[in-house]
Amino acid sequence: MTIRQQLEERERKDLSPFACLSANSKGRRRPVEPCPVRTCFQRDTDRIVHCKAFRRLKHKTQVFLQPEGDHYRTRMTHTLEVARVARTIARGLGLNEDLTEAAAFGHDLGHTPFGHAGERLLNEIMPGGFRHNEQSLRVVDRLENDGEGLNLTYEVRRAILCHSGPELAETLEGRVVRLSDKIAYLSADIDDALRGGIIYPLDIPAHVAQELGDTHSERINTLVMDIITASQGKDDICQSPEKGRAMADLREFMFESVYRNPVAKGEEGKAQEMIRRLFDYYMADLDKLPPEFQEIREGESPERAVCDYIAGMTDAYAVERYLDLFIPKSWTVK
């Protein structure tokens, strides 16, 4: 037996009957020779971690636009936190940790520069709208690897797509990632908002703090343990009614106090105007798009090509392109 086959046999023996086994994957869009060492989901994790879109996450906004200080979350640190929360839940339920990890690492690859502000703007100006979960799937299916995509397994692709939006993933591992994303961003965003002086500890509703805990680690531990306890022996991922309500109330508080806070989000209008002008510029002169987007322009649509290019930008690169295109440079005598 190869190492991969030994790992697949171990999954059959050790994992929950509700787990998605690597050997039972529905496979890839283009068949490939199995790896002798890695299961198909381990291989997907490696493909995602080594791709360009994953590396760009470190320079993309999570909540606060280009904050001063080293300890605020970026889209990369958020992704790592989601992966850790999701793997802990998967381990506690006897699910496939490798599938869970691959989906967690890939779930936000399609996020725009400047976080949800960028997403809202592209959703406004793109025909048919724009949703980052769909763009994440497009990144792994179409944009990465010189247009060939990463050729991931069906289960990982579905978990990436269904981490937000109306659809639920068929696998419990995909549903774990969906809930872990919410746990990670809510608790981390509280941490960042406290650090930035946007909110203070006593602002958090008392009943939420009593139910979930007062600190970042307490909130995550409470929610993770609740999901593991509530989901044991079930073919779904659940929360207890009490913790589910507390988490929903916490989310509502965060929208009122942080996500719509004019101090925290005061620069978002400028970021959106920047993206709008970049979009209009490239639509007016499509030949200025990089070569890899010309095929998309011809084969799909000009709007799709411009959207793919801008959605893939980091915050810093979008600012750099804007400055280069729209801000006069000082003239000096040589």
C-alpha atoms as a PDB file:
ATOM      1  CA  MET A   1       0.000   0.000   0.000  1.00  0.00           C
ATOM      2  CA  THR A   2       1.150   3.535  -0.714  1.00  0.00           C
ATOM      3  CA  ILE A   3       1.214   6.095   2.077  1.00  0.00           C
ATOM      4  CA  ARG A   4      -1.890   7.681   0.587  1.00  0.00           C
ATOM      5  CA  GLN A   5      -3.725   4.370   0.663  1.00  0.00           C
ATOM      6  CA  GLN A   6      -2.706   3.863   4.275  1.00  0.00           C
ATOM      7  CA  LEU A   7      -4.092   7.292   5.125  1.00  0.00           C
ATOM      8  CA  GLU A   8      -7.334   6.504   3.319  1.00  0.00           C
ATOM      9  CA  GLU A   9      -7.633   3.241   5.218  1.00  0.00           C
ATOM     10  CA  ARG A  10      -7.054   5.088   8.485  1.00  0.00           C
ATOM     11  CA  GLU A  11      -9.867   7.477   7.588  1.00  0.00           C
ATOM     12  CA  ARG A  12     -12.229   4.556   7.033  1.00  0.00           C
ATOM     13  CA  LYS A  13     -11.403   3.158  10.450  1.00  0.00           C
ATOM     14  CA  ASP A  14     -11.211   6.321  12.514  1.00  0.00           C
ATOM     15  CA  LEU A  15     -13.580   8.938  11.117  1.00  0.00           C
ATOM     16  CA  SER A  16     -17.257   9.442  11.826  1.00  0.00           C
ATOM     17  CA  PRO A  17     -19.802   7.760   9.538  1.00  0.00           C
ATOM     18  CA  PHE A  18     -20.850  11.316   8.640  1.00  0.00           C
ATOM     19  CA  ALA A  19     -17.352  12.293   7.469  1.00  0.00           C
ATOM     20  CA  CYS A  20     -16.404  12.700   3.825  1.00  0.00           C
ATOM     21  CA  LEU A  21     -13.690  10.148   3.098  1.00  0.00           C
ATOM     22  CA  SER A  22     -10.887  11.085   0.734  1.00  0.00           C
ATOM     23  CA  ALA A  23     -11.294   7.798  -1.131  1.00  0.00           C
ATOM     24  CA  ASN A  24     -14.958   8.644  -1.791  1.00  0.00           C
ATOM     25  CA  SER A  25     -14.343  12.069  -3.323  1.00  0.00           C
ATOM     26  CA  LYS A  26     -16.301  12.828  -6.486  1.00  0.00           C
ATOM     27  CA  GLY A  27     -12.976  13.776  -8.008  1.00  0.00           C
ATOM     28  CA  ARG A  28     -11.658  16.609 -10.122  1.00  0.00           C
ATOM     29  CA  ARG A  29     -12.898  18.201 -13.313  1.00  0.00           C
ATOM     30  CA  ARG A  30      -9.736  16.954 -15.027  1.00  0.00           C
ATOM     31  CA  PRO A  31      -8.527  13.546 -13.820  1.00  0.00           C
ATOM     32  CA  VAL A  32      -4.964  13.388 -12.467  1.00  0.00           C
ATOM     33  CA  GLU A  33      -2.774  10.551 -11.307  1.00  0.00           C
ATOM     34  CA  PRO A  34      -3.228  10.067  -7.532  1.00  0.00           C
ATOM     35  CA  CYS A  35      -0.350  11.186  -5.339  1.00  0.00           C
ATOM     36  CA  PRO A  36       1.416   8.278  -3.619  1.00  0.00           C
ATOM     37  CA  VAL A  37       1.818  10.273  -0.382  1.00  0.00           C
ATOM     38  CA  ARG A  38      -1.076  12.755  -0.063  1.00  0.00           C
ATOM     39  CA  THR A  39      -4.812  12.209  -0.069  1.00  0.00           C
ATOM     40  CA  CYS A  40      -6.762  14.237  -2.609  1.00  0.00           C
ATOM     41  CA  PHE A  41      -7.780  16.799   0.022  1.00  0.00           C
ATOM     42  CA  GLN A  42      -4.225  17.183   1.332  1.00  0.00           C
ATOM     43  CA  ARG A  43      -3.181  17.800  -2.237  1.00  0.00           C
ATOM     44  CA  ASP A  44      -5.837  20.495  -2.581  1.00  0.00           C
ATOM     45  CA  THR A  45      -4.525  22.246   0.527  1.00  0.00           C
ATOM     46  CA  ASP A  46      -1.049  22.350  -0.994  1.00  0.00           C
ATOM     47  CA  ARG A  47      -2.360  23.674  -4.304  1.00  0.00           C
ATOM     48  CA  ILE A  48      -4.180  26.499  -2.531  1.00  0.00           C
ATOM     49  CA  VAL A  49      -1.341  27.457  -0.174  1.00  0.00           C
ATOM     50  CA  HIS A  50       1.138  27.637  -3.049  1.00  0.00           C
ATOM     51  CA  CYS A  51      -1.054  29.746  -5.353  1.00  0.00           C
ATOM     52  CA  LYS A  52      -0.624  33.463  -5.982  1.00  0.00           C
ATOM     53  CA  ALA A  53      -4.086  34.444  -4.771  1.00  0.00           C
ATOM     54  CA  PHE A  54      -3.340  32.934  -1.354  1.00  0.00           C
ATOM     55  CA  ARG A  55      -0.146  34.972  -0.995  1.00  0.00           C
ATOM     56  CA  ARG A  56      -1.998  38.177  -1.854  1.00  0.00           C
ATOM     57  CA  LEU A  57      -4.335  37.715   1.126  1.00  0.00           C
ATOM     58  CA  LYS A  58      -1.680  39.137   3.443  1.00  0.00           C
ATOM     59  CA  HIS A  59      -2.128  42.558   1.813  1.00  0.00           C
ATOM     60  CA  LYS A  60      -5.933  42.608   1.697  1.00  0.00           C
ATOM     61  CA  THR A  61      -8.204  44.301   4.229  1.00  0.00           C
ATOM     62  CA  GLN A  62     -10.182  42.267   6.729  1.00  0.00           C
ATOM     63  CA  VAL A  63     -12.204  45.049   8.426  1.00  0.00           C
ATOM     64  CA  PHE A  64     -10.010  48.124   8.933  1.00  0.00           C
ATOM     65  CA  LEU A  65      -8.490  49.746   5.848  1.00  0.00           C
ATOM     66  CA  GLN A  66      -4.695  49.810   6.047  1.00  0.00           C
ATOM     67  CA  PRO A  67      -4.583  50.237   9.837  1.00  0.00           C
ATOM     68  CA  GLU A  68      -1.461  51.505  11.544  1.00  0.00           C
ATOM     69  CA  GLY A  69       0.000  48.785  13.739  1.00  0.00           C
ATOM     70  CA  ASP A  70       1.156  45.226  13.301  1.00  0.00           C
ATOM     71  CA  HIS A  71      -1.557  43.402  15.217  1.00  0.00           C
ATOM     72  CA  TYR A  72      -4.705  44.076  13.207  1.00  0.00           C
ATOM     73  CA  ARG A  73      -6.078  41.218  11.152  1.00  0.00           C
ATOM     74  CA  THR A  74      -5.631  40.963   7.407  1.00  0.00           C
ATOM     75  CA  ARG A  75      -7.499  38.628   5.084  1.00  0.00           C
ATOM     76  CA  MET A  76      -4.583  36.205   5.473  1.00  0.00           C
ATOM     77  CA  THR A  77      -4.652  36.071   9.270  1.00  0.00           C
ATOM     78  CA  HIS A  78      -8.437  35.718   9.152  1.00  0.00           C
ATOM     79  CA  THR A  79      -8.042  32.741   6.810  1.00  0.00           C
ATOM     80  CA  LEU A  80      -5.557  31.083   9.151  1.00  0.00           C
ATOM     81  CA  GLU A  81      -7.863  31.634  12.124  1.00  0.00           C
ATOM     82  CA  VAL A  82     -10.815  30.122  10.244  1.00  0.00           C
ATOM     83  CA  ALA A  83      -8.688  27.085   9.402  1.00  0.00           C
ATOM     84  CA  ARG A  84      -7.733  26.552  13.035  1.00  0.00           C
ATOM     85  CA  VAL A  85     -11.292  26.910  14.329  1.00  0.00           C
ATOM     86  CA  ALA A  86     -12.614  24.624  11.600  1.00  0.00           C
ATOM     87  CA  ARG A  87     -10.011  21.914  12.178  1.00  0.00           C
ATOM     88  CA  THR A  88     -10.723  21.878  15.904  1.00  0.00           C
ATOM     89  CA  ILE A  89     -14.436  21.392  15.277  1.00  0.00           C
ATOM     90  CA  ALA A  90     -13.790  18.760  12.613  1.00  0.00           C
ATOM     91  CA  ARG A  91     -11.452  16.859  14.931  1.00  0.00           C
ATOM     92  CA  GLY A  92     -13.985  16.977  17.747  1.00  0.00           C
ATOM     93  CA  LEU A  93     -16.663  15.521  15.482  1.00  0.00           C
ATOM     94  CA  GLY A  94     -14.485  12.939  13.758  1.00  0.00           C
ATOM     95  CA  LEU A  95     -14.773  14.671  10.388  1.00  0.00           C
ATOM     96  CA  ASN A  96     -12.149  14.966   7.664  1.00  0.00           C
ATOM     97  CA  GLU A  97      -9.689  17.619   8.826  1.00  0.00           C
ATOM     98  CA  ASP A  98      -7.884  17.731   5.488  1.00  0.00           C
ATOM     99  CA  LEU A  99     -11.037  18.595   3.547  1.00  0.00           C
ATOM    100  CA  THR A 100     -11.944  21.148   6.217  1.00  0.00           C
ATOM    101  CA  GLU A 101      -8.526  22.778   6.065  1.00  0.00           C
ATOM    102  CA  ALA A 102      -8.422  22.976   2.272  1.00  0.00           C
ATOM    103  CA  ALA A 103     -11.830  24.663   2.141  1.00  0.00           C
ATOM    104  CA  ALA A 104     -10.895  27.089   4.929  1.00  0.00           C
ATOM    105  CA  PHE A 105      -7.682  28.105   3.161  1.00  0.00           C
ATOM    106  CA  GLY A 106      -9.549  28.682  -0.100  1.00  0.00           C
ATOM    107  CA  HIS A 107     -12.744  30.316   1.095  1.00  0.00           C
ATOM    108  CA  ASP A 108     -11.684  33.973   0.726  1.00  0.00           C
ATOM    109  CA  LEU A 109      -9.344  33.808  -2.281  1.00  0.00           C
ATOM    110  CA  GLY A 110     -11.803  35.881  -4.294  1.00  0.00           C
ATOM    111  CA  HIS A 111     -12.116  38.744  -1.850  1.00  0.00           C
ATOM    112  CA  THR A 112     -11.593  42.209  -3.256  1.00  0.00           C
ATOM    113  CA  PRO A 113      -9.178  44.906  -2.114  1.00  0.00           C
ATOM    114  CA  PHE A 114     -10.575  46.987   0.768  1.00  0.00           C
ATOM    115  CA  GLY A 115     -12.699  44.152   2.128  1.00  0.00           C
ATOM    116  CA  HIS A 116     -16.477  44.251   1.877  1.00  0.00           C
ATOM    117  CA  ALA A 117     -16.368  47.873   0.721  1.00  0.00           C
ATOM    118  CA  GLY A 118     -14.700  46.696  -2.475  1.00  0.00           C
ATOM    119  CA  GLU A 119     -17.155  43.821  -2.773  1.00  0.00           C
ATOM    120  CA  ARG A 120     -20.165  46.125  -2.461  1.00  0.00           C
ATOM    121  CA  LEU A 121     -18.819  48.446  -5.139  1.00  0.00           C
ATOM    122  CA  LEU A 122     -18.123  45.649  -7.631  1.00  0.00           C
ATOM    123  CA  ASN A 123     -21.536  44.180  -6.871  1.00  0.00           C
ATOM    124  CA  GLU A 124     -23.035  47.537  -7.793  1.00  0.00           C
ATOM    125  CA  ILE A 125     -21.246  48.042 -11.096  1.00  0.00           C
ATOM    126  CA  MET A 126     -20.823  44.476 -12.397  1.00  0.00           C
ATOM    127  CA  PRO A 127     -23.618  43.145 -14.640  1.00  0.00           C
ATOM    128  CA  GLY A 128     -25.102  40.261 -12.666  1.00  0.00           C
ATOM    129  CA  GLY A 129     -23.483  41.457  -9.452  1.00  0.00           C
ATOM    130  CA  PHE A 130     -20.417  40.295  -7.588  1.00  0.00           C
ATOM    131  CA  ARG A 131     -20.154  37.937  -4.613  1.00  0.00           C
ATOM    132  CA  HIS A 132     -16.797  37.060  -3.113  1.00  0.00           C
ATOM    133  CA  ASN A 133     -17.660  33.388  -2.538  1.00  0.00           C
ATOM    134  CA  GLU A 134     -18.409  32.967  -6.246  1.00  0.00           C
ATOM    135  CA  GLN A 135     -15.207  34.822  -7.100  1.00  0.00           C
ATOM    136  CA  SER A 136     -13.245  32.516  -4.787  1.00  0.00           C
ATOM    137  CA  LEU A 137     -14.516  29.556  -6.793  1.00  0.00           C
ATOM    138  CA  ARG A 138     -13.647  31.363 -10.009  1.00  0.00           C
ATOM    139  CA  VAL A 139     -10.099  31.936  -8.748  1.00  0.00           C
ATOM    140  CA  VAL A 140      -9.506  28.223  -8.156  1.00  0.00           C
ATOM    141  CA  ASP A 141     -11.397  27.101 -11.276  1.00  0.00           C
ATOM    142  CA  ARG A 142     -10.338  29.658 -13.867  1.00  0.00           C
ATOM    143  CA  LEU A 143      -7.867  32.357 -12.850  1.00  0.00           C
ATOM    144  CA  GLU A 144      -5.008  30.602 -11.103  1.00  0.00           C
ATOM    145  CA  ASN A 145      -2.221  28.639 -12.785  1.00  0.00           C
ATOM    146  CA  ASP A 146      -2.128  30.746 -15.958  1.00  0.00           C
ATOM    147  CA  GLY A 147      -5.826  30.285 -16.593  1.00  0.00           C
ATOM    148  CA  GLU A 148      -5.866  26.542 -15.986  1.00  0.00           C
ATOM    149  CA  GLY A 149      -7.167  26.800 -12.434  1.00  0.00           C
ATOM    150  CA  LEU A 150      -6.102  24.599  -9.537  1.00  0.00           C
ATOM    151  CA  ASN A 151      -8.308  21.648 -10.544  1.00  0.00           C
ATOM    152  CA  LEU A 152      -9.529  21.024  -7.002  1.00  0.00           C
ATOM    153  CA  THR A 153     -11.828  18.260  -5.866  1.00  0.00           C
ATOM    154  CA  TYR A 154     -15.592  18.684  -6.052  1.00  0.00           C
ATOM    155  CA  GLU A 155     -15.967  18.705  -2.271  1.00  0.00           C
ATOM    156  CA  VAL A 156     -13.440  21.491  -1.693  1.00  0.00           C
ATOM    157  CA  ARG A 157     -14.889  23.572  -4.524  1.00  0.00           C
ATOM    158  CA  ARG A 158     -18.402  23.255  -3.126  1.00  0.00           C
ATOM    159  CA  ALA A 159     -17.261  24.138   0.392  1.00  0.00           C
ATOM    160  CA  ILE A 160     -15.526  27.260  -0.942  1.00  0.00           C
ATOM    161  CA  LEU A 161     -18.614  28.351  -2.850  1.00  0.00           C
ATOM    162  CA  CYS A 162     -21.032  27.585  -0.013  1.00  0.00           C
ATOM    163  CA  HIS A 163     -19.116  29.212   2.838  1.00  0.00           C
ATOM    164  CA  SER A 164     -21.543  32.119   2.363  1.00  0.00           C
ATOM    165  CA  GLY A 165     -24.671  32.689   0.327  1.00  0.00           C
ATOM    166  CA  PRO A 166     -27.904  30.691   0.201  1.00  0.00           C
ATOM    167  CA  GLU A 167     -26.505  27.235  -0.543  1.00  0.00           C
ATOM    168  CA  LEU A 168     -25.169  24.783   2.041  1.00  0.00           C
ATOM    169  CA  ALA A 169     -22.325  22.441   1.214  1.00  0.00           C
ATOM    170  CA  GLU A 170     -23.251  18.774   0.954  1.00  0.00           C
ATOM    171  CA  THR A 171     -20.416  17.776   3.272  1.00  0.00           C
ATOM    172  CA  LEU A 172     -20.414  18.446   6.986  1.00  0.00           C
ATOM    173  CA  GLU A 173     -16.846  19.643   6.589  1.00  0.00           C
ATOM    174  CA  GLY A 174     -18.041  22.415   4.282  1.00  0.00           C
ATOM    175  CA  ARG A 175     -20.717  23.404   6.804  1.00  0.00           C
ATOM    176  CA  VAL A 176     -18.088  23.508   9.538  1.00  0.00           C
ATOM    177  CA  VAL A 177     -16.091  26.021   7.488  1.00  0.00           C
ATOM    178  CA  ARG A 178     -19.185  28.172   6.943  1.00  0.00           C
ATOM    179  CA  LEU A 179     -19.828  28.452  10.690  1.00  0.00           C
ATOM    180  CA  SER A 180     -16.133  28.730  11.572  1.00  0.00           C
ATOM    181  CA  ASP A 181     -15.843  31.753   9.274  1.00  0.00           C
ATOM    182  CA  LYS A 182     -18.521  33.550  11.301  1.00  0.00           C
ATOM    183  CA  ILE A 183     -16.966  32.563  14.634  1.00  0.00           C
ATOM    184  CA  ALA A 184     -13.518  33.701  13.535  1.00  0.00           C
ATOM    185  CA  TYR A 185     -14.492  37.046  12.083  1.00  0.00           C
ATOM    186  CA  LEU A 186     -16.914  38.047  14.836  1.00  0.00           C
ATOM    187  CA  SER A 187     -14.525  37.383  17.692  1.00  0.00           C
ATOM    188  CA  ALA A 188     -11.477  38.741  15.872  1.00  0.00           C
ATOM    189  CA  ASP A 189     -13.297  41.871  14.744  1.00  0.00           C
ATOM    190  CA  ILE A 190     -14.256  42.581  18.365  1.00  0.00           C
ATOM    191  CA  ASP A 191     -10.584  42.225  19.276  1.00  0.00           C
ATOM    192  CA  ASP A 192      -9.494  44.634  16.529  1.00  0.00           C
ATOM    193  CA  ALA A 193     -12.275  47.111  17.330  1.00  0.00           C
ATOM    194  CA  LEU A 194     -11.257  47.133  21.005  1.00  0.00           C
ATOM    195  CA  ARG A 195      -7.630  47.651  20.026  1.00  0.00           C
ATOM    196  CA  GLY A 196      -8.625  50.547  17.782  1.00  0.00           C
ATOM    197  CA  GLY A 197     -10.799  52.231  20.400  1.00  0.00           C
ATOM    198  CA  ILE A 198     -13.925  51.833  18.273  1.00  0.00           C
ATOM    199  CA  ILE A 199     -15.729  50.009  21.077  1.00  0.00           C
ATOM    200  CA  TYR A 200     -14.975  49.323  24.742  1.00  0.00           C
ATOM    201  CA  PRO A 201     -15.468  46.128  26.757  1.00  0.00           C
ATOM    202  CA  LEU A 202     -18.595  47.389  28.505  1.00  0.00           C
ATOM    203  CA  ASP A 203     -20.215  48.173  25.125  1.00  0.00           C
ATOM    204  CA  ILE A 204     -20.635  44.445  24.405  1.00  0.00           C
ATOM    205  CA  PRO A 205     -24.203  43.473  25.402  1.00  0.00           C
ATOM    206  CA  ALA A 206     -24.181  41.958  28.874  1.00  0.00           C
ATOM    207  CA  HIS A 207     -26.266  38.922  27.933  1.00  0.00           C
ATOM    208  CA  VAL A 208     -23.874  38.146  25.062  1.00  0.00           C
ATOM    209  CA  ALA A 209     -20.827  38.381  27.315  1.00  0.00           C
ATOM    210  CA  GLN A 210     -22.538  36.228  29.914  1.00  0.00           C
ATOM    211  CA  GLU A 211     -23.414  33.575  27.335  1.00  0.00           C
ATOM    212  CA  LEU A 212     -20.205  33.560  25.281  1.00  0.00           C
ATOM    213  CA  GLY A 213     -17.515  34.973  27.561  1.00  0.00           C
ATOM    214  CA  ASP A 214     -15.622  38.216  28.053  1.00  0.00           C
ATOM    215  CA  THR A 215     -12.453  37.554  26.069  1.00  0.00           C
ATOM    216  CA  HIS A 216     -11.482  36.543  22.543  1.00  0.00           C
ATOM    217  CA  SER A 217     -10.371  33.068  23.632  1.00  0.00           C
ATOM    218  CA  GLU A 218     -13.447  32.524  25.828  1.00  0.00           C
ATOM    219  CA  ARG A 219     -15.812  33.380  22.979  1.00  0.00           C
ATOM    220  CA  ILE A 220     -14.113  31.065  20.507  1.00  0.00           C
ATOM    221  CA  ASN A 221     -13.817  28.225  23.018  1.00  0.00           C
ATOM    222  CA  THR A 222     -17.479  28.547  24.023  1.00  0.00           C
ATOM    223  CA  LEU A 223     -18.759  28.542  20.453  1.00  0.00           C
ATOM    224  CA  VAL A 224     -16.480  25.719  19.302  1.00  0.00           C
ATOM    225  CA  MET A 225     -17.376  23.484  22.236  1.00  0.00           C
ATOM    226  CA  ASP A 226     -21.076  24.226  21.749  1.00  0.00           C
ATOM    227  CA  ILE A 227     -20.973  23.187  18.085  1.00  0.00           C
ATOM    228  CA  ILE A 228     -19.129  19.973  18.894  1.00  0.00           C
ATOM    229  CA  THR A 229     -21.606  19.127  21.662  1.00  0.00           C
ATOM    230  CA  ALA A 230     -24.724  20.062  19.682  1.00  0.00           C
ATOM    231  CA  SER A 231     -23.605  18.246  16.514  1.00  0.00           C
ATOM    232  CA  GLN A 232     -22.467  14.944  18.035  1.00  0.00           C
ATOM    233  CA  GLY A 233     -24.129  11.985  16.317  1.00  0.00           C
ATOM    234  CA  LYS A 234     -26.013  14.188  13.842  1.00  0.00           C
ATOM    235  CA  ASP A 235     -25.766  14.519  10.089  1.00  0.00           C
ATOM    236  CA  ASP A 236     -25.655  18.318  10.307  1.00  0.00           C
ATOM    237  CA  ILE A 237     -23.634  21.042  12.022  1.00  0.00           C
ATOM    238  CA  CYS A 238     -25.658  22.659  14.784  1.00  0.00           C
ATOM    239  CA  GLN A 239     -25.533  25.176  17.600  1.00  0.00           C
ATOM    240  CA  SER A 240     -27.564  25.133  20.793  1.00  0.00           C
ATOM    241  CA  PRO A 241     -30.454  27.637  20.702  1.00  0.00           C
ATOM    242  CA  GLU A 242     -28.862  29.718  23.476  1.00  0.00           C
ATOM    243  CA  LYS A 243     -25.453  30.052  21.846  1.00  0.00           C
ATOM    244  CA  GLY A 244     -26.964  30.542  18.398  1.00  0.00           C
ATOM    245  CA  ARG A 245     -29.084  33.452  19.655  1.00  0.00           C
ATOM    246  CA  ALA A 246     -26.133  34.993  21.484  1.00  0.00           C
ATOM    247  CA  MET A 247     -23.999  34.776  18.349  1.00  0.00           C
ATOM    248  CA  ALA A 248     -26.762  36.361  16.261  1.00  0.00           C
ATOM    249  CA  ASP A 249     -27.092  39.182  18.818  1.00  0.00           C
ATOM    250  CA  LEU A 250     -23.322  39.668  18.770  1.00  0.00           C
ATOM    251  CA  ARG A 251     -23.375  39.928  14.979  1.00  0.00           C
ATOM    252  CA  GLU A 252     -26.140  42.541  15.147  1.00  0.00           C
ATOM    253  CA  PHE A 253     -24.142  44.504  17.726  1.00  0.00           C
ATOM    254  CA  MET A 254     -21.055  44.398  15.496  1.00  0.00           C
ATOM    255  CA  PHE A 255     -22.963  45.724  12.506  1.00  0.00           C
ATOM    256  CA  GLU A 256     -24.372  48.596  14.531  1.00  0.00           C
ATOM    257  CA  SER A 257     -21.190  49.468  16.412  1.00  0.00           C
ATOM    258  CA  VAL A 258     -18.305  48.507  14.112  1.00  0.00           C
ATOM    259  CA  TYR A 259     -19.202  47.513  10.555  1.00  0.00           C
ATOM    260  CA  ARG A 260     -21.272  50.674  10.031  1.00  0.00           C
ATOM    261  CA  ASN A 261     -19.286  52.876  12.409  1.00  0.00           C
ATOM    262  CA  PRO A 262     -18.337  56.124  10.616  1.00  0.00           C
ATOM    263  CA  VAL A 263     -15.012  56.307  12.458  1.00  0.00           C
ATOM    264  CA  ALA A 264     -13.979  52.755  11.617  1.00  0.00           C
ATOM    265  CA  LYS A 265     -15.348  52.853   8.076  1.00  0.00           C
ATOM    266  CA  GLY A 266     -14.846  56.526   7.238  1.00  0.00           C
ATOM    267  CA  GLU A 267     -12.356  55.884   4.446  1.00  0.00           C
ATOM    268  CA  GLU A 268     -14.453  53.268   2.648  1.00  0.00           C
ATOM    269  CA  GLY A 269     -16.121  55.819   0.366  1.00  0.00           C
ATOM    270  CA  LYS A 270     -12.700  56.883  -0.908  1.00  0.00           C
ATOM    271  CA  ALA A 271     -11.692  53.261  -1.469  1.00  0.00           C
ATOM    272  CA  GLN A 272     -14.884  52.590  -3.411  1.00  0.00           C
ATOM    273  CA  GLU A 273     -14.387  55.678  -5.564  1.00  0.00           C
ATOM    274  CA  MET A 274     -10.865  54.487  -6.287  1.00  0.00           C
ATOM    275  CA  ILE A 275     -12.132  51.097  -7.467  1.00  0.00           C
ATOM    276  CA  ARG A 276     -14.883  52.725  -9.533  1.00  0.00           C
ATOM    277  CA  ARG A 277     -12.382  54.948 -11.360  1.00  0.00           C
ATOM    278  CA  LEU A 278     -10.044  52.017 -11.987  1.00  0.00           C
ATOM    279  CA  PHE A 279     -12.947  50.004 -13.386  1.00  0.00           C
ATOM    280  CA  ASP A 280     -14.008  52.862 -15.687  1.00  0.00           C
ATOM    281  CA  TYR A 281     -10.423  53.437 -16.817  1.00  0.00           C
ATOM    282  CA  TYR A 282      -9.835  49.839 -17.895  1.00  0.00           C
ATOM    283  CA  MET A 283     -13.280  49.563 -19.496  1.00  0.00           C
ATOM    284  CA  ALA A 284     -12.433  52.625 -21.600  1.00  0.00           C
ATOM    285  CA  ASP A 285      -9.031  51.242 -22.631  1.00  0.00           C
ATOM    286  CA  LEU A 286      -9.151  47.437 -22.481  1.00  0.00           C
ATOM    287  CA  ASP A 287      -5.757  47.087 -24.145  1.00  0.00           C
ATOM    288  CA  LYS A 288      -4.223  48.327 -20.886  1.00  0.00           C
ATOM    289  CA  LEU A 289      -5.298  45.139 -19.116  1.00  0.00           C
ATOM    290  CA  PRO A 290      -2.448  42.666 -18.468  1.00  0.00           C
ATOM    291  CA  PRO A 291      -2.076  39.937 -21.133  1.00  0.00           C
ATOM    292  CA  GLU A 292      -3.562  37.171 -18.985  1.00  0.00           C
ATOM    293  CA  PHE A 293      -6.903  39.014 -18.899  1.00  0.00           C
ATOM    294  CA  GLN A 294      -7.160  39.572 -22.649  1.00  0.00           C
ATOM    295  CA  GLU A 295      -8.382  36.022 -23.221  1.00  0.00           C
ATOM    296  CA  ILE A 296     -11.145  36.592 -20.664  1.00  0.00           C
ATOM    297  CA  ARG A 297     -12.029  39.842 -22.399  1.00  0.00           C
ATOM    298  CA  GLU A 298     -12.465  38.044 -25.713  1.00  0.00           C
ATOM    299  CA  GLY A 299     -13.895  34.759 -24.471  1.00  0.00           C
ATOM    300  CA  GLU A 300     -16.268  36.035 -21.783  1.00  0.00           C
ATOM    301  CA  SER A 301     -16.749  39.792 -21.580  1.00  0.00           C
ATOM    302  CA  PRO A 302     -14.781  43.008 -21.080  1.00  0.00           C
ATOM    303  CA  GLU A 303     -16.554  43.578 -17.761  1.00  0.00           C
ATOM    304  CA  ARG A 304     -15.580  40.133 -16.554  1.00  0.00           C
ATOM    305  CA  ALA A 305     -11.930  40.694 -17.438  1.00  0.00           C
ATOM    306  CA  VAL A 306     -11.779  44.079 -15.694  1.00  0.00           C
ATOM    307  CA  CYS A 307     -13.581  42.710 -12.634  1.00  0.00           C
ATOM    308  CA  ASP A 308     -11.215  39.742 -12.362  1.00  0.00           C
ATOM    309  CA  TYR A 309      -8.206  42.036 -12.564  1.00  0.00           C
ATOM    310  CA  ILE A 310      -9.444  44.505  -9.962  1.00  0.00           C
ATOM    311  CA  ALA A 311     -10.834  41.862  -7.585  1.00  0.00           C
ATOM    312  CA  GLY A 312      -7.424  40.222  -7.496  1.00  0.00           C
ATOM    313  CA  MET A 313      -5.593  43.403  -6.516  1.00  0.00           C
ATOM    314  CA  THR A 314      -4.237  43.913  -3.031  1.00  0.00           C
ATOM    315  CA  ASP A 315      -5.069  47.158  -1.238  1.00  0.00           C
ATOM    316  CA  ALA A 316      -1.570  48.519  -1.854  1.00  0.00           C
ATOM    317  CA  TYR A 317      -1.532  47.578  -5.529  1.00  0.00           C
ATOM    318  CA  ALA A 318      -4.937  49.210  -6.127  1.00  0.00           C
ATOM    319  CA  VAL A 319      -3.628  52.420  -4.527  1.00  0.00           C
ATOM    320  CA  GLU A 320      -0.444  52.182  -6.596  1.00  0.00           C
ATOM    321  CA  ARG A 321      -2.374  51.799  -9.856  1.00  0.00           C
ATOM    322  CA  TYR A 322      -4.671  54.678  -8.902  1.00  0.00           C
ATOM    323  CA  LEU A 323      -1.762  56.981  -8.078  1.00  0.00           C
ATOM    324  CA  ASP A 324      -0.003  56.053 -11.297  1.00  0.00           C
ATOM    325  CA  LEU A 325      -3.063  56.654 -13.462  1.00  0.00           C
ATOM    326  CA  PHE A 326      -4.776  59.640 -11.839  1.00  0.00           C
ATOM    327  CA  ILE A 327      -2.362  61.583  -9.631  1.00  0.00           C
ATOM    328  CA  PRO A 328       0.146  63.921 -11.350  1.00  0.00           C
ATOM    329  CA  LYS A 329       3.782  63.190 -10.663  1.00  0.00           C
ATOM    330  CA  SER A 330       6.118  65.968  -9.634  1.00  0.00           C
ATOM    331  CA  TRP A 331       8.481  67.134 -12.358  1.00  0.00           C
ATOM    332  CA  THR A 332      12.145  67.461 -11.576  1.00  0.00           C
ATOM    333  CA  VAL A 333      15.054  68.745 -13.620  1.00  0.00           C
ATOM    334  CA  LYS A 334      17.678  66.088 -14.258  1.00  0.00           C
END
